[in-house]
PDB file of N, CA, C and O in Angstrom:
ATOM      1  N   UNK S   1     114.837 194.698 -47.249  1.00 93.00           N
ATOM      2  CA  UNK S   1     113.918 194.715 -46.132  1.00 93.00           C
ATOM      3  C   UNK S   1     113.784 193.279 -45.638  1.00 93.00           C
ATOM      4  O   UNK S   1     113.722 192.341 -46.426  1.00 93.00           O
ATOM      5  N   UNK S   2     113.758 193.142 -44.322  1.00 95.00           N
ATOM      6  CA  UNK S   2     113.591 191.824 -43.706  1.00 95.00           C
ATOM      7  C   UNK S   2     112.736 191.987 -42.457  1.00 95.00           C
ATOM      8  O   UNK S   2     112.535 193.104 -41.980  1.00 95.00           O
ATOM      9  N   UNK S   3     112.251 190.878 -41.962  1.00 96.00           N
ATOM     10  CA  UNK S   3     111.482 190.927 -40.717  1.00 96.00           C
ATOM     11  C   UNK S   3     111.678 189.635 -39.947  1.00 96.00           C
ATOM     12  O   UNK S   3     111.990 188.587 -40.519  1.00 96.00           O
ATOM     13  N   UNK S   4     111.552 189.743 -38.631  1.00 96.00           N
ATOM     14  CA  UNK S   4     111.651 188.577 -37.762  1.00 96.00           C
ATOM     15  C   UNK S   4     110.905 188.873 -36.472  1.00 96.00           C
ATOM     16  O   UNK S   4     110.538 190.016 -36.195  1.00 96.00           O
ATOM     17  N   UNK S   5     110.663 187.844 -35.688  1.00 96.00           N
ATOM     18  CA  UNK S   5     110.004 188.030 -34.399  1.00 96.00           C
ATOM     19  C   UNK S   5     111.064 188.087 -33.307  1.00 96.00           C
ATOM     20  O   UNK S   5     112.153 187.524 -33.443  1.00 96.00           O
ATOM     21  N   UNK S   6     110.719 188.779 -32.227  1.00 95.00           N
ATOM     22  CA  UNK S   6     111.647 188.957 -31.118  1.00 95.00           C
ATOM     23  C   UNK S   6     110.863 188.942 -29.810  1.00 95.00           C
ATOM     24  O   UNK S   6     109.817 189.569 -29.701  1.00 95.00           O
ATOM     25  N   UNK S   7     111.373 188.206 -28.853  1.00 95.00           N
ATOM     26  CA  UNK S   7     110.768 188.184 -27.523  1.00 95.00           C
ATOM     27  C   UNK S   7     111.852 188.499 -26.509  1.00 95.00           C
ATOM     28  O   UNK S   7     112.797 187.730 -26.342  1.00 95.00           O
ATOM     29  N   UNK S   8     111.748 189.663 -25.841  1.00 92.00           N
ATOM     30  CA  UNK S   8     112.727 189.995 -24.801  1.00 92.00           C
ATOM     31  C   UNK S   8     112.759 188.913 -23.724  1.00 92.00           C
ATOM     32  O   UNK S   8     111.752 188.259 -23.457  1.00 92.00           O
ATOM     33  N   UNK S   9     113.905 188.739 -23.100  1.00 93.00           N
ATOM     34  CA  UNK S   9     114.141 187.669 -22.128  1.00 93.00           C
ATOM     35  C   UNK S   9     113.066 187.464 -21.079  1.00 93.00           C
ATOM     36  O   UNK S   9     112.612 186.348 -20.868  1.00 93.00           O
ATOM     37  N   UNK S  10     112.620 188.517 -20.422  1.00 91.00           N
ATOM     38  CA  UNK S  10     111.655 188.362 -19.328  1.00 91.00           C
ATOM     39  C   UNK S  10     110.241 188.751 -19.736  1.00 91.00           C
ATOM     40  O   UNK S  10     109.407 189.022 -18.885  1.00 91.00           O
ATOM     41  N   UNK S  11     109.983 188.761 -21.015  1.00 91.00           N
ATOM     42  CA  UNK S  11     108.676 189.179 -21.522  1.00 91.00           C
ATOM     43  C   UNK S  11     107.970 187.988 -22.156  1.00 91.00           C
ATOM     44  O   UNK S  11     108.602 187.147 -22.795  1.00 91.00           O
ATOM     45  N   UNK S  12     106.660 187.912 -21.990  1.00 92.00           N
ATOM     46  CA  UNK S  12     105.898 186.824 -22.598  1.00 92.00           C
ATOM     47  C   UNK S  12     105.402 187.182 -23.992  1.00 92.00           C
ATOM     48  O   UNK S  12     105.035 186.321 -24.770  1.00 92.00           O
ATOM     49  N   UNK S  13     105.402 188.460 -24.308  1.00 93.00           N
ATOM     50  CA  UNK S  13     104.873 188.932 -25.582  1.00 93.00           C
ATOM     51  C   UNK S  13     105.939 188.868 -26.684  1.00 93.00           C
ATOM     52  O   UNK S  13     107.106 189.167 -26.457  1.00 93.00           O
ATOM     53  N   UNK S  14     105.499 188.494 -27.878  1.00 94.00           N
ATOM     54  CA  UNK S  14     106.390 188.440 -29.035  1.00 94.00           C
ATOM     55  C   UNK S  14     106.169 189.691 -29.875  1.00 94.00           C
ATOM     56  O   UNK S  14     105.022 190.081 -30.133  1.00 94.00           O
ATOM     57  N   UNK S  15     107.253 190.325 -30.279  1.00 96.00           N
ATOM     58  CA  UNK S  15     107.188 191.522 -31.111  1.00 96.00           C
ATOM     59  C   UNK S  15     107.698 191.216 -32.513  1.00 96.00           C
ATOM     60  O   UNK S  15     108.438 190.256 -32.724  1.00 96.00           O
ATOM     61  N   UNK S  16     107.325 192.045 -33.436  1.00 97.00           N
ATOM     62  CA  UNK S  16     107.751 191.925 -34.823  1.00 97.00           C
ATOM     63  C   UNK S  16     108.771 193.026 -35.091  1.00 97.00           C
ATOM     64  O   UNK S  16     108.550 194.185 -34.752  1.00 97.00           O
ATOM     65  N   UNK S  17     109.889 192.651 -35.689  1.00 97.00           N
ATOM     66  CA  UNK S  17     110.933 193.607 -36.022  1.00 97.00           C
ATOM     67  C   UNK S  17     111.068 193.647 -37.539  1.00 97.00           C
ATOM     68  O   UNK S  17     111.270 192.615 -38.181  1.00 97.00           O
ATOM     69  N   UNK S  18     110.935 194.844 -38.099  1.00 97.00           N
ATOM     70  CA  UNK S  18     111.129 195.059 -39.536  1.00 97.00           C
ATOM     71  C   UNK S  18     112.435 195.828 -39.687  1.00 97.00           C
ATOM     72  O   UNK S  18     112.646 196.839 -39.016  1.00 97.00           O
ATOM     73  N   UNK S  19     113.317 195.332 -40.546  1.00 97.00           N
ATOM     74  CA  UNK S  19     114.641 195.933 -40.729  1.00 97.00           C
ATOM     75  C   UNK S  19     114.773 196.435 -42.162  1.00 97.00           C
ATOM     76  O   UNK S  19     114.452 195.719 -43.109  1.00 97.00           O
ATOM     77  N   UNK S  20     115.257 197.670 -42.289  1.00 96.00           N
ATOM     78  CA  UNK S  20     115.512 198.254 -43.608  1.00 96.00           C
ATOM     79  C   UNK S  20     116.998 198.551 -43.688  1.00 96.00           C
ATOM     80  O   UNK S  20     117.572 199.168 -42.790  1.00 96.00           O
ATOM     81  N   UNK S  21     117.629 198.108 -44.762  1.00 96.00           N
ATOM     82  CA  UNK S  21     119.047 198.391 -45.004  1.00 96.00           C
ATOM     83  C   UNK S  21     119.133 199.471 -46.076  1.00 96.00           C
ATOM     84  O   UNK S  21     118.516 199.353 -47.139  1.00 96.00           O
ATOM     85  N   UNK S  22     119.881 200.536 -45.780  1.00 94.00           N
ATOM     86  CA  UNK S  22     120.059 201.616 -46.748  1.00 94.00           C
ATOM     87  C   UNK S  22     121.539 201.759 -47.070  1.00 94.00           C
ATOM     88  O   UNK S  22     122.378 201.853 -46.185  1.00 94.00           O
ATOM     89  N   UNK S  23     121.841 201.776 -48.362  1.00 93.00           N
ATOM     90  CA  UNK S  23     123.198 202.032 -48.825  1.00 93.00           C
ATOM     91  C   UNK S  23     123.315 203.521 -49.115  1.00 93.00           C
ATOM     92  O   UNK S  23     122.632 204.037 -49.998  1.00 93.00           O
ATOM     93  N   UNK S  24     124.163 204.213 -48.373  1.00 91.00           N
ATOM     94  CA  UNK S  24     124.306 205.655 -48.504  1.00 91.00           C
ATOM     95  C   UNK S  24     125.691 205.997 -49.034  1.00 91.00           C
ATOM     96  O   UNK S  24     126.671 205.329 -48.711  1.00 91.00           O
ATOM     97  N   UNK S  25     125.776 207.040 -49.827  1.00 89.00           N
ATOM     98  CA  UNK S  25     127.048 207.555 -50.291  1.00 89.00           C
ATOM     99  C   UNK S  25     127.257 208.924 -49.669  1.00 89.00           C
ATOM    100  O   UNK S  25     126.423 209.809 -49.819  1.00 89.00           O
ATOM    101  N   UNK S  26     128.358 209.068 -48.947  1.00 87.00           N
ATOM    102  CA  UNK S  26     128.692 210.351 -48.335  1.00 87.00           C
ATOM    103  C   UNK S  26     129.470 211.161 -49.365  1.00 87.00           C
ATOM    104  O   UNK S  26     130.460 210.691 -49.917  1.00 87.00           O
ATOM    105  N   UNK S  27     128.960 212.361 -49.632  1.00 87.00           N
ATOM    106  CA  UNK S  27     129.549 213.203 -50.670  1.00 87.00           C
ATOM    107  C   UNK S  27     129.974 214.556 -50.116  1.00 87.00           C
ATOM    108  O   UNK S  27     129.418 215.035 -49.130  1.00 87.00           O
ATOM    109  N   UNK S  28     130.969 215.136 -50.763  1.00 88.00           N
ATOM    110  CA  UNK S  28     131.359 216.511 -50.480  1.00 88.00           C
ATOM    111  C   UNK S  28     131.396 217.210 -51.829  1.00 88.00           C
ATOM    112  O   UNK S  28     132.257 216.923 -52.655  1.00 88.00           O
ATOM    113  N   UNK S  29     130.429 218.083 -52.037  1.00 87.00           N
ATOM    114  CA  UNK S  29     130.285 218.683 -53.367  1.00 87.00           C
ATOM    115  C   UNK S  29     129.870 217.605 -54.341  1.00 87.00           C
ATOM    116  O   UNK S  29     128.910 216.876 -54.118  1.00 87.00           O
ATOM    117  N   UNK S  30     130.620 217.476 -55.421  1.00 87.00           N
ATOM    118  CA  UNK S  30     130.327 216.441 -56.412  1.00 87.00           C
ATOM    119  C   UNK S  30     131.189 215.200 -56.223  1.00 87.00           C
ATOM    120  O   UNK S  30     131.074 214.236 -56.971  1.00 87.00           O
ATOM    121  N   UNK S  31     132.050 215.205 -55.219  1.00 89.00           N
ATOM    122  CA  UNK S  31     132.972 214.107 -54.974  1.00 89.00           C
ATOM    123  C   UNK S  31     132.375 213.120 -53.973  1.00 89.00           C
ATOM    124  O   UNK S  31     131.963 213.501 -52.871  1.00 89.00           O
ATOM    125  N   UNK S  32     132.304 211.838 -54.362  1.00 86.00           N
ATOM    126  CA  UNK S  32     131.827 210.789 -53.460  1.00 86.00           C
ATOM    127  C   UNK S  32     132.986 210.375 -52.559  1.00 86.00           C
ATOM    128  O   UNK S  32     134.021 209.918 -53.033  1.00 86.00           O
ATOM    129  N   UNK S  33     132.838 210.578 -51.247  1.00 89.00           N
ATOM    130  CA  UNK S  33     133.913 210.271 -50.307  1.00 89.00           C
ATOM    131  C   UNK S  33     133.957 208.787 -49.949  1.00 89.00           C
ATOM    132  O   UNK S  33     135.003 208.159 -50.015  1.00 89.00           O
ATOM    133  N   UNK S  34     132.812 208.232 -49.527  1.00 87.00           N
ATOM    134  CA  UNK S  34     132.762 206.810 -49.173  1.00 87.00           C
ATOM    135  C   UNK S  34     131.319 206.353 -49.109  1.00 87.00           C
ATOM    136  O   UNK S  34     130.403 207.156 -49.019  1.00 87.00           O
ATOM    137  N   UNK S  35     131.158 205.042 -49.169  1.00 91.00           N
ATOM    138  CA  UNK S  35     129.836 204.432 -49.047  1.00 91.00           C
ATOM    139  C   UNK S  35     129.634 203.991 -47.606  1.00 91.00           C
ATOM    140  O   UNK S  35     130.594 203.645 -46.904  1.00 91.00           O
ATOM    141  N   UNK S  36     128.387 204.019 -47.177  1.00 91.00           N
ATOM    142  CA  UNK S  36     128.057 203.667 -45.814  1.00 91.00           C
ATOM    143  C   UNK S  36     126.760 202.866 -45.820  1.00 91.00           C
ATOM    144  O   UNK S  36     125.846 203.163 -46.584  1.00 91.00           O
ATOM    145  N   UNK S  37     126.684 201.852 -44.987  1.00 94.00           N
ATOM    146  CA  UNK S  37     125.466 201.049 -44.864  1.00 94.00           C
ATOM    147  C   UNK S  37     124.833 201.359 -43.515  1.00 94.00           C
ATOM    148  O   UNK S  37     125.506 201.352 -42.487  1.00 94.00           O
ATOM    149  N   UNK S  38     123.537 201.660 -43.533  1.00 95.00           N
ATOM    150  CA  UNK S  38     122.784 201.939 -42.299  1.00 95.00           C
ATOM    151  C   UNK S  38     121.609 200.974 -42.213  1.00 95.00           C
ATOM    152  O   UNK S  38     120.984 200.652 -43.213  1.00 95.00           O
ATOM    153  N   UNK S  39     121.326 200.533 -40.998  1.00 97.00           N
ATOM    154  CA  UNK S  39     120.180 199.670 -40.747  1.00 97.00           C
ATOM    155  C   UNK S  39     119.189 200.420 -39.862  1.00 97.00           C
ATOM    156  O   UNK S  39     119.577 201.045 -38.883  1.00 97.00           O
ATOM    157  N   UNK S  40     117.916 200.336 -40.211  1.00 96.00           N
ATOM    158  CA  UNK S  40     116.845 200.965 -39.447  1.00 96.00           C
ATOM    159  C   UNK S  40     115.915 199.857 -38.957  1.00 96.00           C
ATOM    160  O   UNK S  40     115.474 199.018 -39.744  1.00 96.00           O
ATOM    161  N   UNK S  41     115.630 199.851 -37.653  1.00 97.00           N
ATOM    162  CA  UNK S  41     114.804 198.814 -37.039  1.00 97.00           C
ATOM    163  C   UNK S  41     113.481 199.412 -36.590  1.00 97.00           C
ATOM    164  O   UNK S  41     113.456 200.451 -35.930  1.00 97.00           O
ATOM    165  N   UNK S  42     112.401 198.756 -36.950  1.00 96.00           N
ATOM    166  CA  UNK S  42     111.055 199.170 -36.571  1.00 96.00           C
ATOM    167  C   UNK S  42     110.436 198.027 -35.768  1.00 96.00           C
ATOM    168  O   UNK S  42     110.236 196.943 -36.294  1.00 96.00           O
ATOM    169  N   UNK S  43     110.162 198.278 -34.497  1.00 95.00           N
ATOM    170  CA  UNK S  43     109.620 197.245 -33.609  1.00 95.00           C
ATOM    171  C   UNK S  43     108.139 197.527 -33.390  1.00 95.00           C
ATOM    172  O   UNK S  43     107.759 198.646 -33.038  1.00 95.00           O
ATOM    173  N   UNK S  44     107.323 196.512 -33.592  1.00 95.00           N
ATOM    174  CA  UNK S  44     105.874 196.693 -33.498  1.00 95.00           C
ATOM    175  C   UNK S  44     105.218 195.430 -32.951  1.00 95.00           C
ATOM    176  O   UNK S  44     105.820 194.354 -32.958  1.00 95.00           O
ATOM    177  N   UNK S  45     103.994 195.580 -32.502  1.00 94.00           N
ATOM    178  CA  UNK S  45     103.215 194.400 -32.131  1.00 94.00           C
ATOM    179  C   UNK S  45     102.157 194.101 -33.194  1.00 94.00           C
ATOM    180  O   UNK S  45     101.351 193.203 -33.033  1.00 94.00           O
ATOM    181  N   UNK S  46     102.163 194.854 -34.290  1.00 94.00           N
ATOM    182  CA  UNK S  46     101.238 194.620 -35.400  1.00 94.00           C
ATOM    183  C   UNK S  46     101.762 193.466 -36.250  1.00 94.00           C
ATOM    184  O   UNK S  46     102.824 193.562 -36.852  1.00 94.00           O
ATOM    185  N   UNK S  47     101.008 192.386 -36.275  1.00 93.00           N
ATOM    186  CA  UNK S  47     101.424 191.201 -37.040  1.00 93.00           C
ATOM    187  C   UNK S  47     100.751 191.126 -38.415  1.00 93.00           C
ATOM    188  O   UNK S  47     101.066 190.233 -39.193  1.00 93.00           O
ATOM    189  N   UNK S  48      99.859 192.071 -38.722  1.00 94.00           N
ATOM    190  CA  UNK S  48      99.055 191.961 -39.938  1.00 94.00           C
ATOM    191  C   UNK S  48      99.525 192.837 -41.096  1.00 94.00           C
ATOM    192  O   UNK S  48      99.467 192.421 -42.253  1.00 94.00           O
ATOM    193  N   UNK S  49      99.957 194.059 -40.816  1.00 95.00           N
ATOM    194  CA  UNK S  49     100.354 194.962 -41.897  1.00 95.00           C
ATOM    195  C   UNK S  49     101.589 194.442 -42.628  1.00 95.00           C
ATOM    196  O   UNK S  49     102.480 193.861 -42.003  1.00 95.00           O
ATOM    197  N   UNK S  50     101.659 194.658 -43.938  1.00 96.00           N
ATOM    198  CA  UNK S  50     102.879 194.309 -44.672  1.00 96.00           C
ATOM    199  C   UNK S  50     104.050 195.156 -44.161  1.00 96.00           C
ATOM    200  O   UNK S  50     103.852 196.272 -43.675  1.00 96.00           O
ATOM    201  N   UNK S  51     105.270 194.655 -44.263  1.00 96.00           N
ATOM    202  CA  UNK S  51     106.424 195.397 -43.750  1.00 96.00           C
ATOM    203  C   UNK S  51     106.576 196.793 -44.363  1.00 96.00           C
ATOM    204  O   UNK S  51     106.966 197.734 -43.669  1.00 96.00           O
ATOM    205  N   UNK S  52     106.235 196.949 -45.634  1.00 95.00           N
ATOM    206  CA  UNK S  52     106.340 198.261 -46.281  1.00 95.00           C
ATOM    207  C   UNK S  52     105.429 199.282 -45.603  1.00 95.00           C
ATOM    208  O   UNK S  52     105.789 200.445 -45.460  1.00 95.00           O
ATOM    209  N   UNK S  53     104.257 198.853 -45.187  1.00 95.00           N
ATOM    210  CA  UNK S  53     103.327 199.767 -44.522  1.00 95.00           C
ATOM    211  C   UNK S  53     103.790 200.118 -43.115  1.00 95.00           C
ATOM    212  O   UNK S  53     103.582 201.240 -42.652  1.00 95.00           O
ATOM    213  N   UNK S  54     104.430 199.188 -42.437  1.00 95.00           N
ATOM    214  CA  UNK S  54     104.989 199.470 -41.107  1.00 95.00           C
ATOM    215  C   UNK S  54     106.026 200.580 -41.229  1.00 95.00           C
ATOM    216  O   UNK S  54     106.016 201.559 -40.483  1.00 95.00           O
ATOM    217  N   UNK S  55     106.930 200.456 -42.196  1.00 94.00           N
ATOM    218  CA  UNK S  55     107.983 201.456 -42.403  1.00 94.00           C
ATOM    219  C   UNK S  55     107.365 202.788 -42.817  1.00 94.00           C
ATOM    220  O   UNK S  55     107.728 203.839 -42.290  1.00 94.00           O
ATOM    221  N   UNK S  56     106.418 202.759 -43.736  1.00 94.00           N
ATOM    222  CA  UNK S  56     105.774 203.987 -44.202  1.00 94.00           C
ATOM    223  C   UNK S  56     105.093 204.713 -43.041  1.00 94.00           C
ATOM    224  O   UNK S  56     105.267 205.914 -42.849  1.00 94.00           O
ATOM    225  N   UNK S  57     104.324 203.971 -42.255  1.00 92.00           N
ATOM    226  CA  UNK S  57     103.617 204.576 -41.124  1.00 92.00           C
ATOM    227  C   UNK S  57     104.601 205.157 -40.108  1.00 92.00           C
ATOM    228  O   UNK S  57     104.443 206.274 -39.644  1.00 92.00           O
ATOM    229  N   UNK S  58     105.630 204.408 -39.778  1.00 90.00           N
ATOM    230  CA  UNK S  58     106.597 204.859 -38.762  1.00 90.00           C
ATOM    231  C   UNK S  58     107.373 206.087 -39.229  1.00 90.00           C
ATOM    232  O   UNK S  58     107.574 207.027 -38.464  1.00 90.00           O
ATOM    233  N   UNK S  59     107.813 206.112 -40.466  1.00 88.00           N
ATOM    234  CA  UNK S  59     108.595 207.254 -40.949  1.00 88.00           C
ATOM    235  C   UNK S  59     107.724 208.491 -41.128  1.00 88.00           C
ATOM    236  O   UNK S  59     108.163 209.595 -40.835  1.00 88.00           O
ATOM    237  N   UNK S  60     106.493 208.318 -41.576  1.00 89.00           N
ATOM    238  CA  UNK S  60     105.610 209.473 -41.732  1.00 89.00           C
ATOM    239  C   UNK S  60     105.120 209.996 -40.391  1.00 89.00           C
ATOM    240  O   UNK S  60     104.962 211.194 -40.218  1.00 89.00           O
ATOM    241  N   UNK S  61     104.889 209.118 -39.429  1.00 76.00           N
ATOM    242  CA  UNK S  61     104.481 209.560 -38.098  1.00 76.00           C
ATOM    243  C   UNK S  61     105.604 210.351 -37.438  1.00 76.00           C
ATOM    244  O   UNK S  61     105.370 211.379 -36.808  1.00 76.00           O
ATOM    245  N   UNK S  62     106.841 209.917 -37.617  1.00 64.00           N
ATOM    246  CA  UNK S  62     107.987 210.638 -37.046  1.00 64.00           C
ATOM    247  C   UNK S  62     108.154 211.995 -37.707  1.00 64.00           C
ATOM    248  O   UNK S  62     108.419 212.995 -37.046  1.00 64.00           O
ATOM    249  N   UNK S  63     107.974 212.061 -39.013  1.00 66.00           N
ATOM    250  CA  UNK S  63     108.094 213.334 -39.735  1.00 66.00           C
ATOM    251  C   UNK S  63     106.992 214.290 -39.312  1.00 66.00           C
ATOM    252  O   UNK S  63     107.232 215.463 -39.091  1.00 66.00           O
ATOM    253  N   UNK S  64     105.779 213.795 -39.145  1.00 64.00           N
ATOM    254  CA  UNK S  64     104.654 214.625 -38.752  1.00 64.00           C
ATOM    255  C   UNK S  64     104.867 215.184 -37.349  1.00 64.00           C
ATOM    256  O   UNK S  64     104.641 216.370 -37.100  1.00 64.00           O
ATOM    257  N   UNK S  65     105.341 214.352 -36.417  1.00 57.00           N
ATOM    258  CA  UNK S  65     105.610 214.817 -35.058  1.00 57.00           C
ATOM    259  C   UNK S  65     106.703 215.890 -35.046  1.00 57.00           C
ATOM    260  O   UNK S  65     106.609 216.865 -34.348  1.00 57.00           O
ATOM    261  N   UNK S  66     107.744 215.684 -35.838  1.00 55.00           N
ATOM    262  CA  UNK S  66     108.868 216.627 -35.853  1.00 55.00           C
ATOM    263  C   UNK S  66     108.439 217.973 -36.409  1.00 55.00           C
ATOM    264  O   UNK S  66     108.736 219.006 -35.836  1.00 55.00           O
ATOM    265  N   UNK S  67     107.704 217.972 -37.515  1.00 56.00           N
ATOM    266  CA  UNK S  67     107.313 219.240 -38.132  1.00 56.00           C
ATOM    267  C   UNK S  67     106.195 219.925 -37.380  1.00 56.00           C
ATOM    268  O   UNK S  67     106.123 221.146 -37.354  1.00 56.00           O
ATOM    269  N   UNK S  68     105.318 219.184 -36.722  1.00 54.00           N
ATOM    270  CA  UNK S  68     104.213 219.830 -36.006  1.00 54.00           C
ATOM    271  C   UNK S  68     104.646 220.400 -34.661  1.00 54.00           C
ATOM    272  O   UNK S  68     103.983 221.245 -34.115  1.00 54.00           O
ATOM    273  N   UNK S  69     105.778 219.941 -34.124  1.00 53.00           N
ATOM    274  CA  UNK S  69     106.225 220.454 -32.834  1.00 53.00           C
ATOM    275  C   UNK S  69     106.994 221.759 -32.982  1.00 53.00           C
ATOM    276  O   UNK S  69     107.280 222.421 -31.996  1.00 53.00           O
ATOM    277  N   UNK S  70     107.364 222.142 -34.191  1.00 53.00           N
ATOM    278  CA  UNK S  70     108.105 223.400 -34.405  1.00 53.00           C
ATOM    279  C   UNK S  70     107.191 224.585 -34.489  1.00 53.00           C
ATOM    280  O   UNK S  70     106.139 224.637 -34.849  1.00 53.00           O
TER     281      UNK S  70
END
């Protein structure tokens, strides 16, 4: 997990970007086919919460929206 600040070119506001790297193994049955690295970016204007809480809130909010809309 990493974080950095980002300011779009024509914007005066600075945003916080939290990045999560996940190492995934693609499998077919019990056979591991290949490894894959995925990066997930969470952009927020919250400068106070720890990065773990930003990720937790964002992933749970997305899951709640997806399951409640069905």
